[in-house]
Amino acid sequence: MKPIQVGLLGIGTVGSGVFNVLHRNQEEIRRRAGRGIEIAMVADLDVERARKVVGEGVQVVNDARAVIANPDIDIVIELIGGYGVAKALVLEAIAAGKHVVTANKALLAVHGTEIFAAASAKGVMVAFEAAVAGGIPIIKALREGLTANRIQWLAGIINGTTNFILSEMRDKGLDFAVVLKEAQRLGYAEADPTFDIEGVDAAHKATIMSAIAFGIPVQFDKAYVEGITQLSATDIKYAEQLGYRIKLLGITKRVERTDATGKAVGGIELRVHPSLVPAKRLIANVEGAMNAVVVQGDAVGATLYYGKGAGSEPTASAVIADLVDITRLHTVDPLNRVPHLAFQPHTLDQAMSELPVLPMSEVVTSYYLRLRVADQAGVLAKVTGILAGAGISIDAVLQREADEVGGEGSTQTDLIILTHDTREGTMNDAIAQMQQLPTVLAPITRIRKEELN
Amino acid sequence: MKPIQVGLLGIGTVGSGVFNVLHRNQEEIRRRAGRGIEIAMVADLDVERARKVVGEGVQVVNDARAVIANPDIDIVIELIGGYGVAKALVLEAIAAGKHVVTANKALLAVHGTEIFAAASAKGVMVAFEAAVAGGIPIIKALREGLTANRIQWLAGIINGTTNFILSEMRDKGLDFAVVLKEAQRLGYAEADPTFDIEGVDAAHKATIMSAIAFGIPVQFDKAYVEGITQLSATDIKYAEQLGYRIKLLGITKRVERTDATGKAVGGIELRVHPSLVPAKRLIANVEGAMNAVVVQGDAVGATLYYGKGAGSEPTASAVIADLVDITRLHTVDPLNRVPHLAFQPHTLDQAMSELPVLPMSEVVTSYYLRLRVADQAGVLAKVTGILAGAGISIDAVLQREADEVGGEGSTQTDLIILTHDTREGTMNDAIAQMQQLPTVLAPITRIRKEELN
């Protein structure tokens, strides 16, 4: 049988990986897929560079639309990135009846609903294993491996750049800005690292996983997003002393409880922020640029998936797995294929109305608070009095000697408090009150804490 | 559309889990599968107990063949276990045109070739996610998630009973026999624990993964199998001091090298035995009855999969995932389905001839050796002389003070040696020579060591 014909839009780092791995492992891949898979045409603005990667025998053009228009092409891989031209090209490829493979998390997190609807209407597949956690087959695990389960929550280290920075901050006791520069020098962080360090990239990925886990549409605009730029080496050190590591987690959780007034609060938490995680958890020990996702299902319990979340060939591994899936399934009646977002598309809207994404003020979690306070009697009583008044219960308090914190003769010290589960809105109010105390000398640091059990 | 009709053979721990989870999560599962999934008929020798689990509305019989003969049944789940009647029933179900889901690792590791051939001839699926590592979707990851890769090796903690025992031995400094009794009392080990503690269960699972990873037939008879019954608390303690944990690993590895005579040695290592693993590896920190598998692919690098490897609902999670897959795919042209063993079946035999399972003597790994020796000058020189003569290079030596090992005034001590990579046959010869030394006072302990990098 003739190899399935693939057109590649954008042949940078990941695209080169796809081409190279497909070529190197073509025999194994053919033995799995039952049919060869061949990159027949490549579009890239830099035709010279593209030509160097693919050699002769593959058509190279600078116009992506020429690939989409080619009637011999069965599958289009979109590796351009971003929301702009990539969106137009993906929709055009779908309209032309091509199956699409993409690694574009931003595009799917923001425009997934439109794209999947167009694909369903046209009867083509849009596959995106590479969009979340690189080479880890987490999309397949969530969409197919855990179908028996009512997913309760998932939490992931899904941005390698920030995990590398946090690992370095902890190992070397350095502050964020210093490590970021080093990461940029080593190529672990981009020249403009905003999407990574502000948590946006992780939120794109968490949004996609949230949809697949709970059967709701992608809703990036409802995600709470907080990056790691405000983290200090001090807090990492205190967390360590309390038995925790600080990780940037993408978290999504199904919530079924009643609020203070007795009203049922059903919904989905969707949030990215730095989190204290018990040091003994496996995910707390995921270091450097590695990724890992923990998924809690009601039948299976906790499962964890770990691997490289970025890079040329790890990401190519996921792109090619999608190519093999499509090669196996493209002749199948579209109704029998695996739904794009794991659940039958006609059920998503009702689920969204039953499981709205909750505002951050309704999230319930526990907290690490650090207060820079005057080293004098009665401070702890005032602070804990405010917490008690708000109904916030305390799990642990760590008060440092003033000398240790500010040097000999210091009149300031750090008060660290771990709380039990509290509604974020309640915690916001309590922090505002504590901040008013004359003995609280600096902005209060608040980091959320997840026990993940 | 009418729910897909499932017949269940054997409703013990796992069968009850399947029934309960299918019932509890029926709406979510229907939203994923696009069609309801219904246990319509159950066969169990204990009809009373079965009736208590399923209640009214489900037909309960004591004759498995009545389920297979029922023309309304689309899928048969085999949860009887063992090679005997289970094999006959699976083959009869296939002959009757039923798709089969099984958790029976022993059956597939030993008779998989015959069963998959029968299924292919009849155009039905045999799915077995639950046969390896319980609820962890490792079969799907290997078979579909990592299809881009030339798999290099995989290593797994795939028997919860032995991992529980090893964790307890290490935590409490107890010897094997003591902990086994405790594990039996707690229900973590069966009354007859032979298959678990002798490594047979892990070898069944490693055999299945080996076939899927490398595209070869299942070859349980070629697996090297060594259990944990000879492990002592002493070796666990020494390993710890050297920075290692001892785990029972199922390992399968692709080998491409030349032997001492320059001849190419291509093949597959397939082995289960206790292994030293660096304590800093994630898999070394998998404790208690949990399972984990590390897979090394040439494109993706190392990925790890972690979760519960046994139990009612974790195993049910895997069984039901297979039911959903079959529900989605049963109308598909069999040639377009995912092959049972990941690779097109007509390619397996040639791969077996190119990649034979190597005898244990040809395996290359590193070693931990513990020699109980006379505490006198010259012993270390003699031992290391034998190793040097065999071309075995030493990575580390740990010599204990005699007083520490045998109490005050002791004339014996322990000599612990870590080696670099060595052919097992070479190591066997060297151990035989060292054992002849008059200053070596007890049988030499040899535990293999895997760096897993």
Coordinates of C-alpha atoms in Angstrom, one line a residue, chain A residues 9 45 64-65 68 78 80-92 104 107:
Chain A
L9 CA 4.0 23.3 7.9
L45 CA 9.5 30.5 5.1
A64 CA 1.7 26.7 3.4
R65 CA -1.4 26.9 1.4
I68 CA -3.0 22.2 2.0
E78 CA 1.0 22.3 11.9
I80 CA 4.0 27.1 13.2
G81 CA 2.7 28.0 16.6
G82 CA 0.7 31.0 17.9
Y83 CA -3.0 31.9 17.3
G84 CA -2.7 33.9 14.0
V85 CA -1.7 32.3 10.8
A86 CA -1.7 28.9 12.4
K87 CA -5.4 29.1 13.2
A88 CA -6.2 30.1 9.6
L89 CA -4.1 27.3 8.2
V90 CA -5.5 24.6 10.5
L91 CA -9.1 25.6 9.6
E92 CA -8.2 25.7 5.9
N104 CA 0.0 24.1 19.2
L107 CA -4.2 27.6 19.6

